Amino acid sequence: VRTTTSPQLLALLPVERGSGSPLHQQIYEGLRRAILERRLRAGQRVPATRVLACELGVSRLPVLTAYEQLLHEGYLEGRVGSGTFVATTLPDDALRAPAASARSRRAPAPSVTALAPRVRDAGRLRPFRVSLPALDQFPHAMWARLVAKHARALTPAHMSYGDPAGVGVLRAAIAEHLRASRAVRCEAEQLLIVSGSQAALRLCATVLLAPGDRVAIEEPGYPGARSALGTTGATLVPVPVDVGGIDVTALEKLSAGAARMRAAYVTPSHQYPLGMSMSAPRRLALLEWARHRNAWIIEDDYDSEYRYVSRPLGALQGMEEHGRVIYVGTFSKVLFPALRVGYLIVPPALWEQFVAAREALDLFSPTLYQLVLADFIREGHFVRHLRRMRGVYLRRRDALLDGLSRHCADELELLNADAGLHVATTLRAGADDEDVVRRAALEKLSPAALSACYLGGERRSGLLLGFGGFNERRITRATRTLGEILRAQR
Ligand SMILES: Cc1ncc(COP(=O)(O)O)c(C=O)c1O
């Protein structure tokens, strides 16, 4: 497709052979700069790869590589066969406050490649995206009523500096809920409100890990935990998981070295990303490891409320008496991620240190939303919402399983679909999951690559398919498209 833009575009792409920078990199950077500087406008069509390659006097491959990268990062959007366009919402816009946009346009753009995939994908609600709850099912009217009520009634005390541990009524409401539904041992006095589990894990790093310490993480595991736990200069030690959860025998062997293994990060209720829950013997072995090694366990209980095959399993934290477990929870999956409310249950011996670190980080979380959330829980709306959502997610999960068996059965193997808001799958041998993710992005689908969850060299290739955020019709349609993408790749 020839477009009138290509002569102007050529002026923006001074591609130089032998400059030391690969051609695809030069094309990528030139196009990205042109988009960020608004020389290429949102929605504008860019030339077909063949046309641009011809006009630049290069082969098509570097142009294709550059386009794929820009599509993947959200600067371009398009459909195979109907052209490629400058995206209407740029990834950088999502990262920039509107008032600051004029200033930051002149400032160097943030390095998108350095950001986590979830941040790069901010605002893109596309089928298969992991970590998305059913935002269309949220009880907006009730929430709005509570927000309005508390906004009107804010006292000067509520508008001033708050308690770094969080608002008392919210801490009490969460502690009560956790005791009843998660078999957690806790009092409100041990519960610290923070801005989501990411902040909770960041605090764990600050309090527990000094430079040179070692921390065990599940392999494969949650990339967000890697970035948070690595911030203080500790060494991340990947420990394999099997059907029972983290391999405690391997953990014990890896703990025997000179440098102390200070902590282990685990997702016992629903292993991220593979989906199984930690078996009872494994839980006991892990607790014994922590006691014997004088180490901490960081339990991330991020989406344990949703189990489809049996009742939700109790938390690991509730199984021990020695105060070795730091329990991390979040409202990101059970309500919505933009709320940014998570919490930690901290053993008494660590309480003062955690509160001091939390205060040093960002003082405290916004009081208004803590008050709203406290009422939402205390008035019973939270438990009602959870109960209703279990049915919604079950139907969405079943639509995904049905679609996968009809459209992708020869291409994907399902690992576990017992719980949570996503399923993990593996691809047939030799298939490159990052490549599938790039191709899926062209079709406006956002699966995640399983291989990105590994820290070590040996990686399984597969796809993580989120089903929480999309209705059955969209999920079914998405599985059909995914099947086409996977077959076309053979
Ligand atoms: C393993 C795991 N922990 C925690 C979270 C939630 O993070 P946050 O509470 O920071 O939104 C997620 C969401 O994707 C997750 O997958």
Coordinates of C-alpha atoms and ligand atoms in Angstrom, one line a residue:
V1 CA 0.0 0.0 0.0
R2 CA 1.6 3.3 -1.1
T3 CA 0.8 6.2 1.2
T4 CA 1.5 9.9 0.7
T5 CA 3.4 9.9 4.0
S6 CA 6.4 8.0 2.8
P7 CA 8.4 10.9 1.4
Q8 CA 8.1 12.9 4.7
L9 CA 8.8 9.7 6.5
L10 CA 12.0 9.1 4.6
A11 CA 13.3 12.5 5.8
L12 CA 12.7 11.3 9.3
L13 CA 14.6 8.0 8.8
P14 CA 18.2 8.8 8.1
V15 CA 19.2 5.2 7.8
E16 CA 23.0 4.7 7.7
R17 CA 24.7 1.5 6.9
G18 CA 27.9 0.8 8.8
S19 CA 27.0 3.3 11.5
G20 CA 27.4 0.7 14.2
S21 CA 23.7 0.5 15.0
P22 CA 21.7 -2.3 13.2
L23 CA 19.4 -1.2 10.5
H24 CA 16.2 -2.4 12.3
Q25 CA 17.3 -0.4 15.4
Q26 CA 17.7 2.7 13.3
I27 CA 14.3 2.3 11.7
Y28 CA 12.7 1.5 15.0
E29 CA 14.2 4.6 16.7
G30 CA 13.4 6.9 13.8
L31 CA 9.8 5.8 13.7
R32 CA 9.4 5.9 17.4
R33 CA 10.9 9.4 17.6
A34 CA 8.6 10.6 14.7
I35 CA 5.6 9.2 16.6
L36 CA 6.6 10.7 19.9
E37 CA 7.3 14.1 18.3
R38 CA 3.8 13.9 16.7
R39 CA 5.4 14.1 13.2
L40 CA 3.4 11.0 12.6
R41 CA -0.1 11.6 13.9
A42 CA -2.3 9.1 15.8
G43 CA -4.3 7.0 13.4
Q44 CA -2.1 7.9 10.5
R45 CA -1.3 5.0 8.2
V46 CA 2.4 4.1 7.8
P47 CA 3.8 2.7 4.6
A48 CA 3.7 -1.1 3.9
T49 CA 6.9 -2.7 4.9
R50 CA 7.7 -3.7 1.4
V51 CA 7.3 -0.1 0.2
L52 CA 9.3 1.4 3.0
A53 CA 12.1 -1.1 2.5
C54 CA 12.2 -0.3 -1.2
E55 CA 12.4 3.4 -0.6
L56 CA 15.0 3.1 2.1
G57 CA 17.0 0.8 -0.1
V58 CA 17.2 -2.0 2.5
S59 CA 15.8 -5.5 2.6
R60 CA 12.4 -6.0 4.1
L61 CA 13.6 -7.9 7.2
P62 CA 14.9 -4.9 9.2
V63 CA 11.7 -3.0 8.4
L64 CA 9.5 -5.9 9.5
T65 CA 11.6 -6.3 12.7
A66 CA 11.2 -2.6 13.5
Y67 CA 7.4 -2.7 12.8
E68 CA 7.0 -5.8 15.0
Q69 CA 8.8 -4.1 17.9
L70 CA 6.7 -1.0 17.6
L71 CA 3.5 -3.0 17.3
H72 CA 4.5 -5.0 20.4
E73 CA 5.2 -1.8 22.3
G74 CA 2.0 -0.2 21.3
Y75 CA 3.3 2.6 19.1
L76 CA 1.7 1.1 16.0
E77 CA -1.5 -0.9 15.6
G78 CA -2.7 -2.9 12.7
R79 CA -4.3 -6.0 11.3
V80 CA -2.6 -8.3 8.9
G81 CA -3.8 -7.4 5.4
S82 CA -5.5 -4.1 6.3
G83 CA -2.5 -1.9 7.0
T84 CA -0.5 -0.5 9.9
F85 CA -1.4 2.7 11.7
V86 CA 0.1 5.0 14.4
A87 CA -1.6 3.9 17.6
T88 CA -4.4 6.2 18.9
T89 CA -3.2 5.8 22.5
L90 CA 0.6 5.7 22.8
P91 CA 2.2 3.8 25.6
D92 CA 4.0 6.9 26.8
D93 CA 0.7 8.8 27.2
A94 CA -0.3 6.3 29.7
L95 CA 2.8 7.0 31.7
R96 CA 2.5 10.8 31.5
A97 CA 0.2 13.1 33.5
P98 CA -1.8 15.2 31.0
A99 CA -0.6 18.5 32.4
A100 CA 3.0 17.4 32.0
S101 CA 2.7 16.3 28.4
A102 CA 4.0 19.6 26.9
R103 CA 7.1 19.6 29.1
S104 CA 7.8 15.9 28.7
R105 CA 7.5 16.0 25.0
R106 CA 10.8 17.9 25.0
A107 CA 12.4 15.8 27.6
P108 CA 13.9 12.5 26.6
A109 CA 11.3 9.8 26.3
P110 CA 11.3 7.1 29.0
S111 CA 13.0 3.9 27.9
V112 CA 10.0 1.8 27.1
T113 CA 12.1 -1.3 26.8
A114 CA 13.2 -1.0 30.4
L115 CA 9.6 -1.1 31.6
A116 CA 7.7 -4.2 32.8
P117 CA 5.3 -5.6 30.1
R118 CA 2.3 -4.7 32.3
V119 CA 3.3 -1.1 32.4
R120 CA 4.0 -1.0 28.7
D121 CA 0.6 -2.4 28.1
A122 CA -1.1 0.1 30.5
G123 CA -4.6 0.9 29.4
R124 CA -4.8 -1.8 26.8
L125 CA -7.7 -4.0 27.6
R126 CA -7.3 -6.8 25.2
P127 CA -8.4 -10.4 25.4
F128 CA -6.0 -12.8 27.2
R129 CA -4.4 -10.0 29.2
V130 CA -3.4 -11.5 32.5
S131 CA -4.1 -9.8 35.9
L132 CA -7.4 -8.2 34.8
P133 CA -10.5 -8.8 36.9
A134 CA -14.0 -8.4 35.4
L135 CA -14.1 -4.6 35.4
D136 CA -17.4 -4.6 33.6
Q137 CA -19.0 -6.4 36.6
F138 CA -17.8 -4.0 39.3
P139 CA -20.7 -2.6 41.4
H140 CA -20.1 1.0 40.3
A141 CA -23.3 2.5 41.8
M142 CA -22.6 1.2 45.3
W143 CA -19.0 2.2 45.1
A144 CA -19.9 5.7 43.9
R145 CA -22.4 6.0 46.7
L146 CA -19.7 5.2 49.3
V147 CA -17.1 7.5 47.6
A148 CA -19.6 10.4 47.6
K149 CA -20.6 9.8 51.2
H150 CA -17.0 9.8 52.5
A151 CA -15.9 12.7 50.3
R152 CA -18.7 14.8 51.7
A153 CA -17.9 13.8 55.3
L154 CA -14.1 14.2 55.3
T155 CA -13.0 15.7 58.6
P156 CA -9.9 17.8 59.0
A157 CA -8.3 14.7 60.7
H158 CA -9.0 12.6 57.6
M159 CA -7.6 15.4 55.4
S160 CA -4.3 15.6 57.3
Y161 CA -1.4 13.1 57.6
G162 CA -2.6 9.6 58.3
D163 CA -1.3 6.5 60.2
P164 CA 1.5 4.9 58.1
A165 CA 0.0 1.5 59.0
G166 CA -3.4 2.5 57.5
V167 CA -6.8 3.5 58.7
G168 CA -7.9 1.5 61.8
V169 CA -11.4 0.5 60.6
L170 CA -10.0 -0.8 57.3
R171 CA -7.3 -2.8 59.0
A172 CA -9.8 -4.3 61.4
A173 CA -12.2 -5.2 58.5
I174 CA -9.5 -6.8 56.4
A175 CA -8.1 -8.8 59.4
E176 CA -11.6 -10.1 60.1
H177 CA -12.2 -11.1 56.5
L178 CA -8.8 -12.9 56.3
R179 CA -9.4 -14.8 59.5
A180 CA -12.7 -16.1 58.3
S181 CA -12.0 -16.7 54.6
R182 CA -8.2 -17.4 54.4
A183 CA -7.5 -19.0 57.8
V184 CA -4.9 -16.4 58.4
R185 CA -3.7 -15.8 62.0
C186 CA -3.8 -12.1 62.5
E187 CA -5.0 -9.1 64.4
A188 CA -5.5 -5.6 63.0
E189 CA -2.3 -4.6 64.9
Q190 CA -0.2 -6.8 62.6
L191 CA -1.8 -5.5 59.4
L192 CA -0.1 -2.8 57.3
I193 CA -2.0 -1.1 54.4
V194 CA 0.2 -0.4 51.4
S195 CA -0.2 0.6 47.7
G196 CA -0.7 -2.9 46.3
S197 CA 1.4 -6.0 46.5
Q198 CA 4.1 -4.5 44.5
A199 CA 4.7 -2.0 47.2
A200 CA 4.4 -4.8 49.8
L201 CA 7.2 -6.8 48.1
R202 CA 9.3 -3.7 47.8
L203 CA 9.0 -3.2 51.6
C204 CA 9.9 -6.8 52.1
A205 CA 13.1 -6.2 50.1
T206 CA 13.9 -3.0 52.2
V207 CA 13.4 -4.7 55.5
L208 CA 14.6 -8.2 54.9
L209 CA 17.3 -8.1 52.3
A210 CA 20.7 -6.4 52.4
P211 CA 23.1 -6.2 49.5
G212 CA 24.7 -9.6 49.0
D213 CA 21.9 -11.5 50.7
R214 CA 20.2 -14.3 48.7
V215 CA 16.4 -14.6 48.2
A216 CA 14.8 -17.7 46.7
I217 CA 12.1 -17.1 44.1
E218 CA 9.9 -19.6 42.2
E219 CA 11.1 -20.7 38.8
P220 CA 9.1 -19.9 36.8
G221 CA 7.7 -17.1 38.9
Y222 CA 6.1 -13.7 39.0
P223 CA 8.2 -11.1 37.2
G224 CA 6.8 -8.3 39.5
A225 CA 8.3 -10.1 42.5
R226 CA 11.7 -10.3 40.7
S227 CA 11.8 -6.6 40.1
A228 CA 10.7 -5.7 43.7
L229 CA 12.9 -8.1 45.5
G230 CA 16.0 -7.3 43.5
T231 CA 15.9 -3.6 44.4
T232 CA 18.2 -3.7 47.4
G233 CA 21.0 -5.6 45.8
A234 CA 20.1 -9.0 47.0
T235 CA 20.8 -12.0 44.7
L236 CA 17.7 -13.7 43.3
V237 CA 18.1 -17.5 43.3
P238 CA 15.6 -19.3 41.1
V239 CA 14.3 -22.6 42.6
P240 CA 12.3 -24.9 40.4
V241 CA 8.6 -25.7 41.0
D242 CA 6.9 -29.0 40.3
V243 CA 3.3 -30.1 40.7
G244 CA 3.5 -29.7 44.5
G245 CA 4.9 -26.2 44.4
I246 CA 8.4 -25.0 45.1
D247 CA 10.9 -27.8 45.3
V248 CA 12.0 -27.6 49.0
T249 CA 14.8 -30.3 48.5
A250 CA 16.3 -28.1 45.8
L251 CA 15.8 -25.0 48.0
E252 CA 17.6 -26.7 50.9
K253 CA 20.5 -27.6 48.7
L254 CA 20.8 -24.1 47.4
S255 CA 20.6 -22.7 50.9
A256 CA 23.7 -24.6 52.0
G257 CA 26.2 -22.1 50.4
A258 CA 28.2 -19.5 52.3
A259 CA 25.9 -16.6 51.6
R260 CA 22.7 -16.8 53.7
M261 CA 19.4 -17.4 52.0
R262 CA 17.4 -14.8 53.9
A263 CA 14.0 -15.5 52.4
A264 CA 11.9 -17.4 49.9
Y265 CA 9.1 -15.8 47.8
V266 CA 6.2 -18.2 47.1
T267 CA 2.6 -18.2 45.8
P268 CA 1.2 -21.3 47.6
S269 CA -2.5 -20.9 46.9
H270 CA -2.1 -20.5 43.1
Q271 CA 1.4 -20.7 41.8
Y272 CA 2.2 -17.8 39.4
P273 CA 2.3 -18.6 36.5
L274 CA 1.7 -22.3 36.3
G275 CA -1.5 -22.4 38.5
M276 CA -1.1 -25.4 40.9
S277 CA -1.5 -25.0 44.6
M278 CA 1.3 -26.0 47.0
S279 CA 0.6 -29.5 48.5
A280 CA 0.3 -29.9 52.3
P281 CA 3.5 -31.9 52.8
R282 CA 5.4 -29.2 50.7
R283 CA 4.0 -26.4 52.9
L284 CA 5.2 -28.2 56.0
A285 CA 8.6 -28.8 54.5
L286 CA 8.9 -25.2 53.5
L287 CA 7.9 -24.0 57.0
E288 CA 10.5 -26.4 58.5
W289 CA 13.1 -25.0 56.0
A290 CA 12.4 -21.5 57.2
R291 CA 12.6 -22.4 60.9
H292 CA 15.8 -24.5 60.5
R293 CA 17.5 -21.9 58.3
N294 CA 16.2 -18.9 60.2
A295 CA 14.8 -17.5 57.0
W296 CA 11.6 -15.7 56.1
I297 CA 8.8 -16.8 53.8
I298 CA 7.1 -14.2 51.7
E299 CA 3.6 -15.5 50.9
D300 CA 1.9 -13.7 48.0
D301 CA -1.8 -14.6 48.2
Y302 CA -2.8 -12.5 45.1
D303 CA -5.9 -14.3 43.8
S304 CA -6.7 -17.1 46.2
E305 CA -10.4 -16.3 46.5
Y306 CA -11.1 -17.8 43.1
R307 CA -11.0 -21.6 43.0
Y308 CA -13.3 -23.6 40.7
V309 CA -12.6 -27.2 41.9
S310 CA -12.9 -27.0 45.6
R311 CA -13.1 -24.4 48.4
P312 CA -10.2 -21.9 48.5
L313 CA -7.2 -23.3 50.4
G314 CA -6.2 -21.7 53.6
A315 CA -3.1 -19.6 53.7
L316 CA 0.4 -20.9 54.5
Q317 CA 0.6 -18.2 57.1
G318 CA -2.2 -19.8 59.1
M319 CA -0.2 -23.0 59.4
E320 CA 2.7 -21.8 61.5
E321 CA 3.4 -20.5 65.0
H322 CA 6.9 -19.2 64.7
G323 CA 6.3 -15.9 63.0
R324 CA 8.4 -16.8 59.9
V325 CA 5.8 -15.8 57.2
I326 CA 5.1 -12.4 55.9
Y327 CA 1.7 -12.5 54.2
V328 CA 1.0 -10.2 51.2
G329 CA -2.5 -9.6 49.8
T330 CA -4.1 -7.2 47.4
F331 CA -7.4 -5.8 46.2
S332 CA -6.2 -5.7 42.6
K333 CA -7.9 -8.9 41.6
V334 CA -10.9 -8.9 43.9
L335 CA -11.8 -5.3 43.2
F336 CA -9.7 -3.4 40.7
P337 CA -5.9 -2.7 40.2
A338 CA -6.2 1.1 40.0
L339 CA -7.4 1.1 43.6
R340 CA -3.8 0.4 44.6
V341 CA -4.6 -1.1 48.0
G342 CA -2.7 -4.1 49.3
Y343 CA -1.6 -5.2 52.7
L344 CA 1.0 -7.1 54.7
I345 CA 0.6 -9.2 57.8
V346 CA 3.9 -8.9 59.6
P347 CA 5.3 -11.1 62.4
P348 CA 5.4 -9.0 65.6
A349 CA 9.2 -9.1 65.6
L350 CA 9.3 -7.1 62.3
W351 CA 6.5 -4.7 62.9
E352 CA 8.4 -1.6 63.8
Q353 CA 10.9 -2.0 60.9
F354 CA 8.1 -2.5 58.4
V355 CA 6.1 0.6 59.7
A356 CA 9.3 2.7 59.5
A357 CA 10.1 1.5 56.0
R358 CA 6.5 2.1 54.9
E359 CA 6.6 5.6 56.2
A360 CA 10.0 6.3 54.5
L361 CA 8.5 5.0 51.2
D362 CA 5.4 7.2 50.8
L363 CA 4.1 8.0 54.3
F364 CA 0.6 6.4 54.0
S365 CA -2.1 5.5 51.5
P366 CA -4.9 7.9 50.5
T367 CA -7.4 8.1 53.4
L368 CA -10.5 8.6 51.4
Y369 CA -10.3 5.3 49.6
Q370 CA -9.3 3.4 52.8
L371 CA -12.6 4.7 54.4
V372 CA -14.6 3.8 51.3
L373 CA -13.1 0.3 51.2
A374 CA -13.7 -0.2 54.9
D375 CA -17.4 0.5 54.5
F376 CA -17.5 -1.7 51.3
I377 CA -16.3 -4.6 53.4
R378 CA -18.2 -3.9 56.6
E379 CA -21.5 -3.5 54.8
G380 CA -21.1 -6.9 53.2
H381 CA -20.7 -5.6 49.6
F382 CA -17.3 -7.2 49.3
V383 CA -18.3 -10.7 50.2
R384 CA -21.3 -10.5 47.9
H385 CA -19.2 -9.2 45.1
L386 CA -16.7 -12.1 45.6
R387 CA -19.5 -14.7 45.6
R388 CA -21.0 -13.3 42.4
M389 CA -17.6 -13.0 40.7
R390 CA -16.9 -16.7 41.3
G391 CA -19.8 -17.5 39.0
V392 CA -18.7 -14.9 36.4
Y393 CA -15.2 -16.2 36.3
L394 CA -16.2 -19.9 36.2
R395 CA -18.3 -19.1 33.1
R396 CA -15.4 -17.2 31.5
R397 CA -12.9 -19.9 32.3
D398 CA -15.2 -22.5 30.8
A399 CA -15.6 -20.4 27.7
L400 CA -11.8 -20.3 27.4
L401 CA -11.4 -24.0 28.0
D402 CA -14.1 -24.8 25.5
G403 CA -12.6 -22.4 22.9
L404 CA -9.1 -23.8 23.4
S405 CA -10.3 -27.3 22.9
R406 CA -12.2 -26.4 19.8
H407 CA -9.7 -24.1 18.1
C408 CA -6.2 -24.7 19.7
A409 CA -6.2 -28.3 20.8
D410 CA -3.3 -29.3 18.5
E411 CA -1.2 -26.3 19.3
L412 CA -1.4 -25.8 23.0
E413 CA -1.3 -28.0 26.1
L414 CA -3.2 -26.7 29.1
L415 CA -1.3 -26.9 32.4
N416 CA -3.8 -26.1 35.1
A417 CA -7.2 -24.3 35.2
D418 CA -8.3 -25.0 38.8
A419 CA -8.1 -21.4 40.1
G420 CA -7.3 -17.8 39.4
L421 CA -8.0 -15.5 36.5
H422 CA -5.6 -16.9 33.9
V423 CA -4.5 -20.3 32.6
A424 CA -1.0 -21.4 31.7
T425 CA -0.4 -23.4 28.5
T426 CA 2.6 -24.8 26.8
L427 CA 3.3 -24.6 23.1
R428 CA 4.5 -27.5 21.0
A429 CA 8.3 -28.0 20.9
G430 CA 10.2 -25.5 19.0
A431 CA 7.5 -22.8 19.0
D432 CA 8.7 -19.4 20.1
D433 CA 6.2 -17.9 22.6
E434 CA 7.6 -14.3 22.3
D435 CA 7.0 -14.5 18.6
V436 CA 3.4 -15.7 19.1
V437 CA 2.8 -12.8 21.5
R438 CA 4.1 -10.4 18.8
R439 CA 1.8 -11.9 16.2
A440 CA -1.2 -11.9 18.6
A441 CA -0.6 -8.2 19.3
L442 CA -1.2 -7.6 15.6
E443 CA -4.6 -9.1 16.1
K444 CA -5.3 -7.1 19.2
L445 CA -4.8 -10.0 21.6
S446 CA -2.6 -9.8 24.7
P447 CA -1.4 -13.2 25.9
A448 CA 1.8 -13.2 27.9
A449 CA 4.9 -15.4 27.2
L450 CA 5.5 -18.1 29.7
S451 CA 9.2 -18.0 28.9
A452 CA 9.4 -14.4 30.4
C453 CA 8.6 -15.8 33.8
Y454 CA 11.9 -17.7 34.0
L455 CA 15.1 -16.2 35.4
G456 CA 17.4 -19.1 34.4
G457 CA 18.4 -20.3 31.0
E458 CA 16.0 -23.3 30.6
R459 CA 12.6 -22.0 29.7
R460 CA 9.4 -23.5 28.7
S461 CA 7.6 -21.9 25.8
G462 CA 3.9 -21.2 26.4
L463 CA 1.2 -18.7 26.7
L464 CA -0.5 -17.3 29.8
L465 CA -4.1 -16.6 28.9
G466 CA -6.1 -14.2 31.1
F467 CA -9.9 -14.7 31.1
G468 CA -11.0 -12.6 34.0
G469 CA -11.5 -9.3 32.1
F470 CA -13.5 -10.4 29.1
N471 CA -17.0 -11.8 28.5
E472 CA -17.6 -15.3 27.0
R473 CA -18.3 -14.0 23.5
R474 CA -15.0 -12.1 23.3
I475 CA -13.1 -15.1 24.8
T476 CA -14.5 -17.5 22.3
R477 CA -13.7 -15.2 19.4
A478 CA -10.2 -14.7 20.8
T479 CA -9.5 -18.4 21.0
R480 CA -10.6 -18.7 17.3
T481 CA -8.1 -16.0 16.3
L482 CA -5.4 -17.5 18.5
G483 CA -5.9 -20.9 16.7
E484 CA -5.4 -19.2 13.4
I485 CA -2.2 -17.4 14.5
L486 CA -0.8 -20.7 15.9
R487 CA -1.6 -22.7 12.8
A488 CA -0.2 -20.0 10.5
Q489 CA 3.1 -20.2 12.4
R490 CA 3.7 -23.8 11.7
Ligands
LIG1 C1 1.7 -13.1 41.5 C2 1.0 -11.7 41.6 N1 1.2 -11.0 42.7 C3 0.6 -9.8 42.9 C4 -0.1 -9.2 41.8 C5 -0.9 -7.9 42.1 O1 -0.1 -6.9 42.1 P1 -0.6 -5.5 42.7 O2 -1.3 -5.7 44.0 O3 0.7 -4.7 42.8 O4 -1.5 -4.9 41.7 C6 -0.3 -9.9 40.7 C7 -1.0 -9.3 39.6 O5 -0.7 -9.4 38.4 C8 0.3 -11.2 40.5 O6 0.2 -11.9 39.4

